[in-house]
mmCIF file of C-alpha atoms in Angstrom:
data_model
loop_
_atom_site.group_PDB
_atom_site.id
_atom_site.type_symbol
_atom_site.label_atom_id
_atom_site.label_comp_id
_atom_site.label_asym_id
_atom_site.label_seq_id
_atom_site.Cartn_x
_atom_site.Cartn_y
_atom_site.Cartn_z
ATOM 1 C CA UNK J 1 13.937 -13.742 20.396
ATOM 2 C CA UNK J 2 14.614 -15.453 17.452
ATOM 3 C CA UNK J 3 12.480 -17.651 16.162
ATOM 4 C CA UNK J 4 14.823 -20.105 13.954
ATOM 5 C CA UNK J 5 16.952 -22.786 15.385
ATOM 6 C CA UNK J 6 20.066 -24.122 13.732
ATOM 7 C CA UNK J 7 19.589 -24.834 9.810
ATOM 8 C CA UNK J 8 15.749 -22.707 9.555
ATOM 9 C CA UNK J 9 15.391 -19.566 7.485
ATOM 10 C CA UNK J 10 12.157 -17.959 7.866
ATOM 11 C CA UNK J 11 10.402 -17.226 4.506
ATOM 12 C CA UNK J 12 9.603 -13.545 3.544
ATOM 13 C CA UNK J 13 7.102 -13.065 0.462
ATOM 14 C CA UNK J 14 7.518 -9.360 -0.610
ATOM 15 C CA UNK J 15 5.225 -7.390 -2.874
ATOM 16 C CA UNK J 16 5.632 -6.110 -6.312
ATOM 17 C CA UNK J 17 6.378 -2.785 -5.253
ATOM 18 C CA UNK J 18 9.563 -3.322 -3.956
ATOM 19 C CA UNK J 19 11.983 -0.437 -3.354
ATOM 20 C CA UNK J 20 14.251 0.834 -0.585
ATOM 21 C CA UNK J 21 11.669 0.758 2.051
ATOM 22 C CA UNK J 22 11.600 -3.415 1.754
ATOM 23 C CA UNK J 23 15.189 -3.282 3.185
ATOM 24 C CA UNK J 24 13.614 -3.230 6.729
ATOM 25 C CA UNK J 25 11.406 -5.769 6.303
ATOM 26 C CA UNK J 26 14.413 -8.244 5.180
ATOM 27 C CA UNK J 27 16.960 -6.602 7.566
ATOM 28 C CA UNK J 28 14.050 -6.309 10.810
ATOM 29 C CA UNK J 29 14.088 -10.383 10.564
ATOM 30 C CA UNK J 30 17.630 -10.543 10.276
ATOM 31 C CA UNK J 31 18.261 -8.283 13.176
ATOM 32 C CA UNK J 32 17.059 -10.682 16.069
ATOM 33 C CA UNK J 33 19.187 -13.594 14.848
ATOM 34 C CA UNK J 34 17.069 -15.089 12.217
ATOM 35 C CA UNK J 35 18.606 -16.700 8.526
ATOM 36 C CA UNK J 36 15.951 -15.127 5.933
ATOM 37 C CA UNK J 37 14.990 -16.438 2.508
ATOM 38 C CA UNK J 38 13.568 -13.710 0.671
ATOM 39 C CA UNK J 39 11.533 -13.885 -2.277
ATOM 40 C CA UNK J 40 10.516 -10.468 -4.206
ATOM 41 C CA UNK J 41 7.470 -10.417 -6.643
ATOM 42 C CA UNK J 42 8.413 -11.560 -10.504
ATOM 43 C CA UNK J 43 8.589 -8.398 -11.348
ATOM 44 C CA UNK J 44 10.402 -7.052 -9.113
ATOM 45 C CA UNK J 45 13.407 -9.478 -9.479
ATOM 46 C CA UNK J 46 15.284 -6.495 -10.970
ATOM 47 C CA UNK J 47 15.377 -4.698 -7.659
ATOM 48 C CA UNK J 48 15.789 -8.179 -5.856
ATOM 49 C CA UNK J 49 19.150 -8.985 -8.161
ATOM 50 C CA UNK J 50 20.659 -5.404 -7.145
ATOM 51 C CA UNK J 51 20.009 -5.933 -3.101
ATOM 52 C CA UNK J 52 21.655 -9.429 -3.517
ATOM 53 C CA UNK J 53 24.800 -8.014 -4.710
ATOM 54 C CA UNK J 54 24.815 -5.683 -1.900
ATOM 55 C CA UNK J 55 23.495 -7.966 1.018
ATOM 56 C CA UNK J 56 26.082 -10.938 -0.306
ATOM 57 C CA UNK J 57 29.178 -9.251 0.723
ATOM 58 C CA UNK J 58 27.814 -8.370 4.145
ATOM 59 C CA UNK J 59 25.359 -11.178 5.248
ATOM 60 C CA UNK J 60 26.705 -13.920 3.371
ATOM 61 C CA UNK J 61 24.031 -16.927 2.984
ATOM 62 C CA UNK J 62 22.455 -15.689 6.112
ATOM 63 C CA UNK J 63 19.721 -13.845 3.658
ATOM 64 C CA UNK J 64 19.439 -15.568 0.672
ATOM 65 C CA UNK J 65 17.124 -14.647 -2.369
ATOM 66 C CA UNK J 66 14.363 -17.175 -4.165
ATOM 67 C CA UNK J 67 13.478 -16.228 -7.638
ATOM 68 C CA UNK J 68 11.208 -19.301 -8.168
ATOM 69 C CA UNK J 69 7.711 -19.152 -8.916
ATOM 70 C CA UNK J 70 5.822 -17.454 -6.048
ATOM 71 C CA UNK J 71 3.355 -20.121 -5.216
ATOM 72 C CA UNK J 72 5.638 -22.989 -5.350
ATOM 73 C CA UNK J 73 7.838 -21.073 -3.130
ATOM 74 C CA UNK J 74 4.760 -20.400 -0.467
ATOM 75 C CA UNK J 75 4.015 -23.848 -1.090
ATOM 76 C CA UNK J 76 7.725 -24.858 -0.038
ATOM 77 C CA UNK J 77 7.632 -22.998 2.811
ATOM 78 C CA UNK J 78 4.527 -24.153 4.158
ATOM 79 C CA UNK J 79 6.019 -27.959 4.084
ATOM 80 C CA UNK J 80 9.219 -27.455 5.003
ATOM 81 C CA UNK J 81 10.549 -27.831 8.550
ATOM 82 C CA UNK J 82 13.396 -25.573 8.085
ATOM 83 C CA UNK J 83 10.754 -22.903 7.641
ATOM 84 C CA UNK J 84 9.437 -22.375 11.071
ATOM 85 C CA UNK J 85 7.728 -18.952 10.254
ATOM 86 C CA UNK J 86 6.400 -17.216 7.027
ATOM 87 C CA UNK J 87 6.097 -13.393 6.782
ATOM 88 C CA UNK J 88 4.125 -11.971 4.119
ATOM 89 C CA UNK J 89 3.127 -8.343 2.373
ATOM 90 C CA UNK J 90 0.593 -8.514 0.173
ATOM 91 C CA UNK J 91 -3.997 -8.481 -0.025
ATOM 92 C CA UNK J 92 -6.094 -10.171 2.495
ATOM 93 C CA UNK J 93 -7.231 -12.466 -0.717
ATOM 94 C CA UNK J 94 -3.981 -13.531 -1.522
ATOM 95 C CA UNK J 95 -2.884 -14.104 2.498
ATOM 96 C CA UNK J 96 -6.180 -15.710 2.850
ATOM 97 C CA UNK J 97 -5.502 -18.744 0.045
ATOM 98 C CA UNK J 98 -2.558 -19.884 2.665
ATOM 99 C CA UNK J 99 -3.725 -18.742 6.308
ATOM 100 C CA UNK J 100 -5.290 -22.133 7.021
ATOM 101 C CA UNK J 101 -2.434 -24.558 5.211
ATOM 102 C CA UNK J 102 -0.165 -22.409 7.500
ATOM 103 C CA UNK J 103 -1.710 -22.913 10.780
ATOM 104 C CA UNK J 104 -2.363 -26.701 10.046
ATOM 105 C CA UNK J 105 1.748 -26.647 9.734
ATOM 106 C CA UNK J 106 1.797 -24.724 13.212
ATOM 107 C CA UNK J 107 4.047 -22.349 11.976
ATOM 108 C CA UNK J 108 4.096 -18.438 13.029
ATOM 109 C CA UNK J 109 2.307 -16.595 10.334
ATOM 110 C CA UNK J 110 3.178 -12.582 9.761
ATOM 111 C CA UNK J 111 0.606 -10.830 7.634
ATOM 112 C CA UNK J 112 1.181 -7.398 6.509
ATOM 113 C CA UNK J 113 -1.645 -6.485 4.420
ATOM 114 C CA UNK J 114 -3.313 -3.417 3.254
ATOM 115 C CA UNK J 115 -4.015 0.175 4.394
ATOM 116 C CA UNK J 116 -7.117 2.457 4.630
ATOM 117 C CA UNK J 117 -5.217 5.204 6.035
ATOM 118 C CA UNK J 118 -7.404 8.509 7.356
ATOM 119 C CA UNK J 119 -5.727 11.968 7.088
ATOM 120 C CA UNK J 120 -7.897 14.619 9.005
ATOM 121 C CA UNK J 121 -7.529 18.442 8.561
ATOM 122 C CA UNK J 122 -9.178 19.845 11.407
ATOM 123 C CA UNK J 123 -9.976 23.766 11.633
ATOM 124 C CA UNK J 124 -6.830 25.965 12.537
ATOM 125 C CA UNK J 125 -4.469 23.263 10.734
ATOM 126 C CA UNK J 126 -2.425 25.355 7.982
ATOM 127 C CA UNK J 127 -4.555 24.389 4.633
ATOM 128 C CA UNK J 128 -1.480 24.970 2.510
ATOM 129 C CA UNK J 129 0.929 22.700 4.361
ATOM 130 C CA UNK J 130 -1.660 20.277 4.823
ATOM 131 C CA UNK J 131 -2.866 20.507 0.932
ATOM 132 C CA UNK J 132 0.761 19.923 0.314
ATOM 133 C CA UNK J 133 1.454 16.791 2.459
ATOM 134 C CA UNK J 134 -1.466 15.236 1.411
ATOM 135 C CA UNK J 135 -0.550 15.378 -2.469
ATOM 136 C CA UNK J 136 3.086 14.148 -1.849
ATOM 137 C CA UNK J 137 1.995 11.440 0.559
ATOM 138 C CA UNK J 138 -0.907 10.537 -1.806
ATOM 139 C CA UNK J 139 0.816 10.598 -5.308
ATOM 140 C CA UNK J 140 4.489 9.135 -4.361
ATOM 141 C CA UNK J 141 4.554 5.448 -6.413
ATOM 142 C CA UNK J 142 1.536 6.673 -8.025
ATOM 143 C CA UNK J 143 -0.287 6.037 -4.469
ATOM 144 C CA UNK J 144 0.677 2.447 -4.649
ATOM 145 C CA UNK J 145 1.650 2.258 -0.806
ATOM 146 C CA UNK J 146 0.050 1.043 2.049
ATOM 147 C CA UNK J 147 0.738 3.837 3.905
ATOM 148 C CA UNK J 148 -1.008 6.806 1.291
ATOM 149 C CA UNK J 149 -3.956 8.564 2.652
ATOM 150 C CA UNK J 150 -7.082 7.449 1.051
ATOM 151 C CA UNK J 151 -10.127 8.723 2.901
ATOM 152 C CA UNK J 152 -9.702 12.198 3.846
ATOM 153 C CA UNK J 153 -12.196 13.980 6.292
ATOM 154 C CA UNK J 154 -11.984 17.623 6.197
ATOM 155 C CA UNK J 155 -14.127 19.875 8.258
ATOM 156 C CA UNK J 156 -16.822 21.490 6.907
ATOM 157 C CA UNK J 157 -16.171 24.968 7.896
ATOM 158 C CA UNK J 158 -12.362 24.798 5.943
ATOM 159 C CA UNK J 159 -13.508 22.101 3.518
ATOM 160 C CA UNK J 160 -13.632 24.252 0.205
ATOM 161 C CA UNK J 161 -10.516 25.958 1.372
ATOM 162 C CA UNK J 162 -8.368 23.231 1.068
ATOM 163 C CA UNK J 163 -10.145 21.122 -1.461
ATOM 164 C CA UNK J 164 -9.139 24.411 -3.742
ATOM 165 C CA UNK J 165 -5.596 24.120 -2.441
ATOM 166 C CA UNK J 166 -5.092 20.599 -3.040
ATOM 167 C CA UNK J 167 -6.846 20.344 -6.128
ATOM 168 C CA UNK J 168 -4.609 22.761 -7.477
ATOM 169 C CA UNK J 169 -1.229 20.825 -6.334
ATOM 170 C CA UNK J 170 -3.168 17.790 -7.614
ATOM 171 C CA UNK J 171 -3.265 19.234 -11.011
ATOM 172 C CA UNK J 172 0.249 20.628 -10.866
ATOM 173 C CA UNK J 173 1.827 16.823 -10.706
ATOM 174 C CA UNK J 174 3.693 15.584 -14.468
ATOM 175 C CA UNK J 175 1.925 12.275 -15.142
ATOM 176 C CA UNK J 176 4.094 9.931 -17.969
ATOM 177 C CA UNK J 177 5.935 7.667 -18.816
ATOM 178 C CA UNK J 178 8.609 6.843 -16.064
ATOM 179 C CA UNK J 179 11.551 6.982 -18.450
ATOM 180 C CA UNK J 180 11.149 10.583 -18.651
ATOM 181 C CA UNK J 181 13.371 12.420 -16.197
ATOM 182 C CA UNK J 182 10.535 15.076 -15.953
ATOM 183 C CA UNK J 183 7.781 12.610 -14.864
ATOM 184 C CA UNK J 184 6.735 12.645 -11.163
ATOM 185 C CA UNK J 185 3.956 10.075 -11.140
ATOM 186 C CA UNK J 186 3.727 7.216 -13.512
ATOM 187 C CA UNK J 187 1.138 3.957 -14.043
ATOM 188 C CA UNK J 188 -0.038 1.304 -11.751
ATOM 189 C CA UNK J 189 1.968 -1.534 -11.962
ATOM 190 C CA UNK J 190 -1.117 -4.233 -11.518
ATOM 191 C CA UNK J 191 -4.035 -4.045 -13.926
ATOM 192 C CA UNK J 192 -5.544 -5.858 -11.208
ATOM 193 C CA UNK J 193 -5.669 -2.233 -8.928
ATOM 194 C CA UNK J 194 -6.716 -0.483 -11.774
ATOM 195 C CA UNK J 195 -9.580 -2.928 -12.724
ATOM 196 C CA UNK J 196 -10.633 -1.883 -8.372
ATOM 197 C CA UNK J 197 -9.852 1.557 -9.303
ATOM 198 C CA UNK J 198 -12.566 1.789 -11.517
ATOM 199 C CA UNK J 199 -14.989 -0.287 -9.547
ATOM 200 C CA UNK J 200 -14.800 2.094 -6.887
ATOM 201 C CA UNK J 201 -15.179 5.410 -8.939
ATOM 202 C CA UNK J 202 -17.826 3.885 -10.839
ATOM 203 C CA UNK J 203 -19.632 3.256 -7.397
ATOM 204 C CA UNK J 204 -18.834 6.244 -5.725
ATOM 205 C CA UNK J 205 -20.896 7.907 -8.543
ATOM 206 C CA UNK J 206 -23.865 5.893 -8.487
ATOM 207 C CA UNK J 207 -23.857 6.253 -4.712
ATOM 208 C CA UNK J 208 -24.112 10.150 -4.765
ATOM 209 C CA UNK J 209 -20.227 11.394 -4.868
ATOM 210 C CA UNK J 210 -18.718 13.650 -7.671
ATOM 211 C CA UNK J 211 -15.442 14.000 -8.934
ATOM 212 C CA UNK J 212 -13.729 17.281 -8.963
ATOM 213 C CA UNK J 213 -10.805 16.323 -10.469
ATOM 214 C CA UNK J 214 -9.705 13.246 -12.746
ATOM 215 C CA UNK J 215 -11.346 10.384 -13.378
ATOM 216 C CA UNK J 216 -9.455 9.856 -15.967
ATOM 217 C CA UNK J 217 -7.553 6.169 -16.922
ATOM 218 C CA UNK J 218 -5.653 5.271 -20.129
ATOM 219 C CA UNK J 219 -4.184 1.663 -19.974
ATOM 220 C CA UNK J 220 -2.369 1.906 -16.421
ATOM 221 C CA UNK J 221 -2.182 5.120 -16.313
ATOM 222 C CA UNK J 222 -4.537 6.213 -13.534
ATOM 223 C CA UNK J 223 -4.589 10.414 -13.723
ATOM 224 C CA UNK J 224 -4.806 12.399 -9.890
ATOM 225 C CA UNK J 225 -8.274 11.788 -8.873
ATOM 226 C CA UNK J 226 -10.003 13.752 -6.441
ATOM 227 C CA UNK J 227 -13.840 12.423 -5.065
ATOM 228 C CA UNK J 228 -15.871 14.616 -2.960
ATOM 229 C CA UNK J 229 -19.216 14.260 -1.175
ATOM 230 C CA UNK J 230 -17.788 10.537 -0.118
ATOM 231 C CA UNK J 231 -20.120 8.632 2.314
ATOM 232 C CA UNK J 232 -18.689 5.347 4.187
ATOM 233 C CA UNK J 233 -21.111 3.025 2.301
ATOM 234 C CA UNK J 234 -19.005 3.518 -0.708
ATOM 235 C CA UNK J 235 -16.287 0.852 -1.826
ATOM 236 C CA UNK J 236 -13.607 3.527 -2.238
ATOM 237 C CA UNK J 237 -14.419 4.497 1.421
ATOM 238 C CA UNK J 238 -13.957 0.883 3.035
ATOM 239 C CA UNK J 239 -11.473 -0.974 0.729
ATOM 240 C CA UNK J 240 -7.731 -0.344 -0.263
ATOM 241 C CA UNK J 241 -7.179 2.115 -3.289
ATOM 242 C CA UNK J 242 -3.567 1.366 -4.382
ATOM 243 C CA UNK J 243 -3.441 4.279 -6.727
ATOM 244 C CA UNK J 244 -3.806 8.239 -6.804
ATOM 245 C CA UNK J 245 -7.120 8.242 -6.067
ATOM 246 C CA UNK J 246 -8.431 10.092 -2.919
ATOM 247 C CA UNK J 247 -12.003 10.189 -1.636
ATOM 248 C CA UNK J 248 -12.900 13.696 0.380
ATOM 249 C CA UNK J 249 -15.692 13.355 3.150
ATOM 250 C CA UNK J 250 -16.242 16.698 4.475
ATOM 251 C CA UNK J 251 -17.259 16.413 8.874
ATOM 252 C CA UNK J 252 -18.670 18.947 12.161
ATOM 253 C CA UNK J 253 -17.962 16.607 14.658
ATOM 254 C CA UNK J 254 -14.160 16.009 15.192
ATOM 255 C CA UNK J 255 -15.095 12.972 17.865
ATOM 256 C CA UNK J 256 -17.112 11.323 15.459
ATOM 257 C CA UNK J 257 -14.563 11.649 12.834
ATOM 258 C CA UNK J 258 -11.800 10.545 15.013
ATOM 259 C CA UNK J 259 -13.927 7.439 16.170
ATOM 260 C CA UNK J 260 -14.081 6.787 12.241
ATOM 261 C CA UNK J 261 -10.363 6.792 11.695
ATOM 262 C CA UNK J 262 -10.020 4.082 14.330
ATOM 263 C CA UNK J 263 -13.048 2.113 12.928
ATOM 264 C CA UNK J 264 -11.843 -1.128 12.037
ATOM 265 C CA UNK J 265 -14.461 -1.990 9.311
ATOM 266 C CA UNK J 266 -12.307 0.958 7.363
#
């Protein structure tokens, strides 16, 4: 059911890597008879200027796009009673500033925030397919997706297996400058990620892990970065890494493992 009555728009607060995939978030809210003001990330006003052109013709002033400062148009939101819900993608830090000024509004808050996302190889999985997967699903946007893998648990008994396999597709991958057609993997758009990039590498080491591949970081340029020997008191093991980073716990016991993966605190 919709949520908006005659005159509302519900507010959705995108993040700064917008591409094609934010077309269902806009067009999901639109689809169940709600009005939708949309407001894309400064930087991504680009991106937000092109889908206006396309959605005016079709939608009309049923999905409208803000290109005012961020906060002030959170702020906005949060006051207004033609606003009656707010959806938001973005860090638990950033939702967290609002979450309370939202409630005391009593207005329906949607938080999408970030991913820790497991990918298991268990023994008789095909180590080349699965070597594959994990390098296109980890280095696609430079691993700046919510949905990339980030822990990986690999069992012990195929563990060097495919940590040969995918360090050698992790090597194969042209890192640049985007403009080049040959690129496939340029730099993080936030210095912010990289600055957590680093934190976690640089506590990853001093907590026992190595890196087998990578490591490496020039401006915003983050390099394919491969950590092995990862233990679940490590920062790269329990928070979001939005880059191409991926931290390799090898595992015996598939229950335990799979009891990690659902384990809330990662």
């Amino acid at each position: 059911q919709p949520v908006c009555e005659p005159g509302q728009m519900v507010a959705l607060v995108l993040p700064y890597i917008g591409s094609a995939w934010l077309n269902p978030a806009i067009i999901s809210i639109y689809m169940v008879g709600n009005p939708v003001r949309v407001k894309f990330a400064s930087r991504g006003s680009g991106i937000a200027r092109l889908l206006e052109s396309l959605y005016r013709p079709i939608f009309g002033d049923s999905i409208r796009f803000d290109y005012s400062d961020g906060r002030k148009f959170l702020q906005r939101a949060m006051t207004d009673p033609a606003t009656p819900a707010i959806c938001l993608f973005g860090s638990d830090d950033y939702a967290g500033q609002y979450l309370d000024a939202i409630k005391a509004q009593d207005k329906k808050f949607i938080f999408e925030g970030p991913g820790k996302d497991p990918f298991i190889v268990l023994p008789g999985a095909d180590l080349e397919d699965a070597a594959r997967e994990l390098a296109y699903c980890k280095y696609i946007y430079a691993g700046q997706t919510c949905t990339a893998p980030e822990r990986v648990y690999v069992h012990q008994s195929i563990h060097d297996d495919f940590l040969e396999l995918f360090l050698d597709f992790s090597r194969a991958v042209k890192v640049g400058n985007p403009s080049d057609p040959t690129t496939e993997m340029g730099p993080i758009a936030s210095t912010k990620a990289v600055s957590a990039i680093k934190s976690q590498l640089n506590d990853a080491i001093k907590r026992g892990a190595q890196i087998a591949l990578g490591g490496r970081i020039e401006g915003n340029l983050v390099y394919p970065t491969v950590v092995i020997n990862a233990s679940h008191d490590m920062l790269g093991m329990q928070e979001e890494t939005f880059g191409p980073v991926s931290f390799i716990r090898a595992f015996d016991d598939t229950e335990e493992v799979l009891h990690l993966a659902r384990d809330s605190r990662y």
